[in-house]
Amino acid sequence: MLVEIGVRTVEELFEQIPADHRMSTQPELPPAMPSELELRRHLLDLVSRNQHAEEYLSFLGAGTWQHHVPAIVDEVWTRTEFLTSVWGTPSSDHGRNQAWFEFASQLGELVAMDFVGLPVYSWGAAIGYAVRMAGRLTGRKMVLIPELGDPERMGVARTYAGLPSSGRHLEFVEVRADPPTGRLDLDDLGRLLGDDVAAVYVENPGFLGIIEDQLEEVGRLTHQVGAELIVGVDPTSLGVLAPPGSLGADIVVGSTQPLGVHMNGGGGVGGFIATRDEERYAREYPTLQVSLTDTIEPGESAFSLILFDQSSYGAREEGNDWTGNSVYLWTVANAAYMSAMGPQGFAELGHSVIQRSHYASSLLSQLEGVSVRWPTGFFKEFVVDFNETGQTVANINHALLRRGILGCKDLSTLFQHFGQSAMFCVTEVHSSGDIERLTEELSEVLR
Amino acid sequence: MNSQSRLRRYHAAVWDEPIVMEMGAEGRRGVVFPESEPTITAKVGRAQDLIPEGALRATPPALPELSEHDALRHYLHLSQQTLGMMGISLFGTCTMKYNPRVSEAISRIPSIAETHPDQPAETLQGTLAVVHGLDKMLRELSGMRRFTFQPGGGANAAFLHAAITRRYFENRGELEDRTEIITTAQAHPCNPATAAAAGFDIITLPLEDKGYPSLEALKAAVSDRTAALMINNPDDMGIYNPDIKRWIETVHEAGGLCFYDHANFNGVMGRIRAAELGFDACMFMLHKTFGAPKAGGGPAVGAYGCTEELAPYLPGPMVDEVEGEFVLAGGDSAVKVREYIGNVPVILKAYAWLRAMGSDGIREAADISIIANNYMEKRLLAIRGVTKAFDHLSAYRMEMTRYSLAQLTEDTGVTAVDVQNRMVDYGVDAFWLSHEPWIVPEPFTPEAGEMWSREDLDYWIDVLAQVVSEAYDDADYVKTAPHNQVVHRVRGSNLDDPERWATTWRAHQRKRGLDR
């Protein structure tokens, strides 16, 4: 090939790089492992230093949740054609584009919205984009968020909203939680709402598992001042909980991870944005999205991107925010998961999660010194108060780990006013035996 | 030189697959869950009674009802109706290289897949060792002090840079004055877009005769309002800006930061270090250069590295090694751009790729990618109707060259998009055209990388030559392509029409008057 190019050495092809730009020293990487056999063994040696939720019992949730992933879902998303696709033509990537459309269509049914964008990096990113959509729609700057939000997720949203000193930011103001119920304090919401509010962001279930059953009222109050209601959801709840689209939400966001994506150490997260199919909202999407469309062959359907010119790919800094590679492969897993689940699967999942989490809550609350902060009205996750035990959550988790349990989310540093409190996540993967084992081990740890 | 491949009689799979929303029948199930054990129901009662009134879903979601087998076959049909690099994909700027399946396999075992980000660090030593190991290797390649893998893609890393820039000047009390970020027309759109989203005004320098903006133009744009420069080099025309060190000095003298979007790293890896050129921060695409798959657009990682001065601004949690143990600690929570430490499986794949390659391996890969590109250039420019962007520049291009089909379009009316649509009839994935703005008309940008054989490159070129020849013989045939694909060319008569577009089945039914 060098001969055909007309050079004698490859060095000649690097002629554009000035000598004083070249590396001062050669990079020192560890010795190469060209053999797959050797590499595989090295990787296995490394990753087997991890403990995981199939060998240990785990009650960790808080934004990444352990759910059953049906075997066919893994079979589908690992297919090479999906895994190594890039941006083909609508004809040659038709199958992948159809899977994307089916992701959007099925998610739309779950949340009761009919315009769904392709996914974004995470739930936190989805909140960030959504509040900025609301900011552009209303020309206002204030966003009301729940006091008891996830610091991890809301931290991301805050980065998107900007620094106060930058002058072009959105300002987040927390709405108090009602202490006896953990739900949004509507009086406080009423006090904060005004014509400077761009959006109210609320989650159902809330970060701490609480079912927010006042959404319609929150929506009414929000719309009275001309603000947008953004609702964050865990989509696995939507087989049993009313969809935000039917409760007055204008923009719905949430996580795609629990829809058939493994936890992946946090690398399973993905986010979605959905709205009513109204031009007002559609024109503010920062994402790419696919639409069903026609081909030059009468009667034939295909899929194509729409509203590309308002994305940063199409309009650079004039576009709506910015987009790029996201988690598009996970939408294939999400689509396959939702298809396998169907309405009955989601209903069963919801029932199972509700019953099992309440079972765990009721068993744990019988332990001496242990109480559940909000013993009713939650989904999947609940807050356990260990203050009376005299032990720290850190110590409890440490002791549980020695007993083969990955433990619970320590809230003591996140919500200091709760003292030594923790959040437990219980899903369909936890059998009654698992929950009883947790209770017994915890009882011994607290003895 | 003029090899002539035997072109395959390719035809895509056509399953005429219905949309899943139309499939199935009432009562069919793809997943069932165990009923709650009697001890559970005895203790807590029915689920419905545990949900506050008014919060219950009144009507079930209108999802399809499929058996497990039907759901599987449907999505397998869709996979077969996706070309997805099953043939040859030289999609420029995305460095479509082979993705080692050993890394895929290891990334899917429970030791990775079933781990939770909030597990105690002592139970994640494998993951943290991989993160730390990759960090150290990227430091070697870039000269940067430290990396984070939190950004979920290159654009997310560019946004992180914009956010760190904001934070850096806020801490210095200069944020109000530092309002501008400078980039070039050839920088990826995510650079100006993320900078604008972070609240900065954008100055985009146009290209000049040498294929990049002049140092004088930069000097005219730089001022005490300059917060940062965000730039690729080489750009995706394969043109390397030899003045880049002076550019950086200029921006630094004015007090600004310099960010290196290293999307086009494949041709310079093992040759240059971002920090030695003077950059304050850089970004690598683990899903491009470093052997992790493209996945149709993620999950991805934009690995962001920076100098000692900016390291305190990296978002947490960071991985530290303390006496042989890995711990999670610190980080600036004000610039968090995504939850957790990053796409762990992608980080693992990049780690594996660098361990397989070693120092000599990556240098050789860069060599091959530059040889392959210049070999392709020789052959492509021999094809009628094909010209090169900035063809007065005689220096060898780096790992990509941008071409133009403007002559072909003028001669035959056949456009670059038409050619794309016809090439897929031969089992060759669409080529990349160009990011906005289109500096040359009817652009196309192949990138060979190091992993395609000479036969593959020849085949790709022969397909293009064949399509060009068809265009001169029978333009209509090319303009109505594809002919051997899953579906015909998109007409898109509804795409700009809010009354008719449909991103969901629900919208489609409503707009077609098919309400359920």
PDB file of C-alpha atoms in Angstrom, chain B residues 273-370:
ATOM      1  CA  ARG B 273       0.059  14.144  23.875  1.00  0.00           C
ATOM      2  CA  ALA B 274      -2.667  16.670  24.534  1.00  0.00           C
ATOM      3  CA  ALA B 275      -0.953  18.049  27.632  1.00  0.00           C
ATOM      4  CA  GLU B 276       2.390  18.441  25.862  1.00  0.00           C
ATOM      5  CA  LEU B 277       0.695  20.575  23.223  1.00  0.00           C
ATOM      6  CA  GLY B 278      -0.515  22.729  26.093  1.00  0.00           C
ATOM      7  CA  PHE B 279      -4.157  21.698  26.370  1.00  0.00           C
ATOM      8  CA  ASP B 280      -5.776  21.945  29.796  1.00  0.00           C
ATOM      9  CA  ALA B 281      -8.242  19.151  29.152  1.00  0.00           C
ATOM     10  CA  CYS B 282      -9.069  16.552  26.561  1.00  0.00           C
ATOM     11  CA  MET B 283     -11.683  13.978  25.776  1.00  0.00           C
ATOM     12  CA  PHE B 284     -11.407  10.471  24.333  1.00  0.00           C
ATOM     13  CA  MET B 285     -14.306   8.483  22.903  1.00  0.00           C
ATOM     14  CA  LEU B 286     -14.097   5.016  24.404  1.00  0.00           C
ATOM     15  CA  HIS B 287     -16.824   3.840  21.998  1.00  0.00           C
ATOM     16  CA  LYS B 288     -14.810   4.857  18.952  1.00  0.00           C
ATOM     17  CA  THR B 289     -11.070   4.727  19.227  1.00  0.00           C
ATOM     18  CA  PHE B 290     -10.888   2.319  22.132  1.00  0.00           C
ATOM     19  CA  GLY B 291     -12.685  -0.689  20.755  1.00  0.00           C
ATOM     20  CA  ALA B 292     -16.093  -0.457  22.448  1.00  0.00           C
ATOM     21  CA  PRO B 293     -19.032  -0.768  20.047  1.00  0.00           C
ATOM     22  CA  LYS B 294     -20.978   2.147  18.651  1.00  0.00           C
ATOM     23  CA  ALA B 295     -24.257   0.529  19.720  1.00  0.00           C
ATOM     24  CA  GLY B 296     -26.314   2.746  17.425  1.00  0.00           C
ATOM     25  CA  GLY B 297     -25.388   5.729  19.598  1.00  0.00           C
ATOM     26  CA  GLY B 298     -24.378   4.565  23.035  1.00  0.00           C
ATOM     27  CA  PRO B 299     -24.074   3.523  25.801  1.00  0.00           C
ATOM     28  CA  ALA B 300     -20.835   5.384  25.312  1.00  0.00           C
ATOM     29  CA  VAL B 301     -18.168   7.146  27.354  1.00  0.00           C
ATOM     30  CA  GLY B 302     -16.495  10.485  26.752  1.00  0.00           C
ATOM     31  CA  ALA B 303     -13.432  10.040  28.953  1.00  0.00           C
ATOM     32  CA  TYR B 304     -12.521  13.519  30.181  1.00  0.00           C
ATOM     33  CA  GLY B 305      -8.992  14.192  31.395  1.00  0.00           C
ATOM     34  CA  CYS B 306      -7.415  17.370  32.648  1.00  0.00           C
ATOM     35  CA  THR B 307      -4.301  18.902  34.114  1.00  0.00           C
ATOM     36  CA  GLU B 308      -3.390  19.195  37.774  1.00  0.00           C
ATOM     37  CA  GLU B 309      -4.914  22.668  37.874  1.00  0.00           C
ATOM     38  CA  LEU B 310      -8.350  21.515  36.770  1.00  0.00           C
ATOM     39  CA  ALA B 311      -8.319  18.124  38.503  1.00  0.00           C
ATOM     40  CA  PRO B 312     -10.065  19.430  41.657  1.00  0.00           C
ATOM     41  CA  TYR B 313     -13.041  20.327  39.463  1.00  0.00           C
ATOM     42  CA  LEU B 314     -13.634  16.789  38.201  1.00  0.00           C
ATOM     43  CA  PRO B 315     -17.051  15.475  39.224  1.00  0.00           C
ATOM     44  CA  GLY B 316     -17.284  12.796  41.855  1.00  0.00           C
ATOM     45  CA  PRO B 317     -17.049  10.128  42.804  1.00  0.00           C
ATOM     46  CA  MET B 318     -13.416   9.629  41.814  1.00  0.00           C
ATOM     47  CA  VAL B 319     -11.436   6.421  42.231  1.00  0.00           C
ATOM     48  CA  ASP B 320      -8.280   6.534  44.330  1.00  0.00           C
ATOM     49  CA  GLU B 321      -5.779   3.835  45.162  1.00  0.00           C
ATOM     50  CA  VAL B 322      -4.804   3.747  48.820  1.00  0.00           C
ATOM     51  CA  GLU B 323      -2.300   1.093  49.819  1.00  0.00           C
ATOM     52  CA  GLY B 324      -3.444  -1.332  47.159  1.00  0.00           C
ATOM     53  CA  GLU B 325      -7.154  -0.793  47.872  1.00  0.00           C
ATOM     54  CA  PHE B 326      -9.404   1.243  45.641  1.00  0.00           C
ATOM     55  CA  VAL B 327     -11.700   3.781  47.223  1.00  0.00           C
ATOM     56  CA  LEU B 328     -14.362   6.142  45.963  1.00  0.00           C
ATOM     57  CA  ALA B 329     -13.818   9.686  47.106  1.00  0.00           C
ATOM     58  CA  GLY B 330     -14.288  13.330  46.485  1.00  0.00           C
ATOM     59  CA  GLY B 331     -15.015  15.164  43.306  1.00  0.00           C
ATOM     60  CA  ASP B 332     -16.792  18.443  42.682  1.00  0.00           C
ATOM     61  CA  SER B 333     -20.532  17.863  42.959  1.00  0.00           C
ATOM     62  CA  ALA B 334     -21.301  21.114  41.133  1.00  0.00           C
ATOM     63  CA  VAL B 335     -20.333  19.732  37.736  1.00  0.00           C
ATOM     64  CA  LYS B 336     -21.927  16.294  37.855  1.00  0.00           C
ATOM     65  CA  VAL B 337     -23.066  15.533  34.296  1.00  0.00           C
ATOM     66  CA  ARG B 338     -24.460  12.038  34.795  1.00  0.00           C
ATOM     67  CA  GLU B 339     -25.245   9.800  37.714  1.00  0.00           C
ATOM     68  CA  TYR B 340     -22.442   7.557  39.058  1.00  0.00           C
ATOM     69  CA  ILE B 341     -18.920   6.826  37.814  1.00  0.00           C
ATOM     70  CA  GLY B 342     -19.739   5.995  34.214  1.00  0.00           C
ATOM     71  CA  ASN B 343     -20.803   3.276  31.814  1.00  0.00           C
ATOM     72  CA  VAL B 344     -18.887   0.504  33.524  1.00  0.00           C
ATOM     73  CA  PRO B 345     -19.182  -2.089  30.729  1.00  0.00           C
ATOM     74  CA  VAL B 346     -17.828   0.429  28.200  1.00  0.00           C
ATOM     75  CA  ILE B 347     -14.958   1.351  30.526  1.00  0.00           C
ATOM     76  CA  LEU B 348     -14.128  -2.347  30.835  1.00  0.00           C
ATOM     77  CA  LYS B 349     -14.091  -2.772  27.039  1.00  0.00           C
ATOM     78  CA  ALA B 350     -11.738   0.174  26.583  1.00  0.00           C
ATOM     79  CA  TYR B 351      -9.476  -1.114  29.332  1.00  0.00           C
ATOM     80  CA  ALA B 352      -9.411  -4.535  27.657  1.00  0.00           C
ATOM     81  CA  TRP B 353      -8.649  -2.997  24.273  1.00  0.00           C
ATOM     82  CA  LEU B 354      -5.653  -1.057  25.578  1.00  0.00           C
ATOM     83  CA  ARG B 355      -4.361  -4.087  27.482  1.00  0.00           C
ATOM     84  CA  ALA B 356      -4.619  -6.177  24.319  1.00  0.00           C
ATOM     85  CA  MET B 357      -2.922  -3.544  22.168  1.00  0.00           C
ATOM     86  CA  GLY B 358      -0.090  -2.203  24.325  1.00  0.00           C
ATOM     87  CA  SER B 359       2.052   0.794  23.354  1.00  0.00           C
ATOM     88  CA  ASP B 360       3.377  -0.668  20.124  1.00  0.00           C
ATOM     89  CA  GLY B 361      -0.051  -1.891  19.159  1.00  0.00           C
ATOM     90  CA  ILE B 362      -1.725   1.477  19.317  1.00  0.00           C
ATOM     91  CA  ARG B 363       1.100   3.106  17.401  1.00  0.00           C
ATOM     92  CA  GLU B 364       0.821   0.459  14.735  1.00  0.00           C
ATOM     93  CA  ALA B 365      -2.949   0.950  14.624  1.00  0.00           C
ATOM     94  CA  ALA B 366      -2.435   4.674  14.022  1.00  0.00           C
ATOM     95  CA  ASP B 367       0.056   3.877  11.264  1.00  0.00           C
ATOM     96  CA  ILE B 368      -2.338   1.493   9.566  1.00  0.00           C
ATOM     97  CA  SER B 369      -5.240   3.906   9.768  1.00  0.00           C
ATOM     98  CA  ILE B 370      -3.198   6.610   8.065  1.00  0.00           C
TER      99      ILE B 370
END
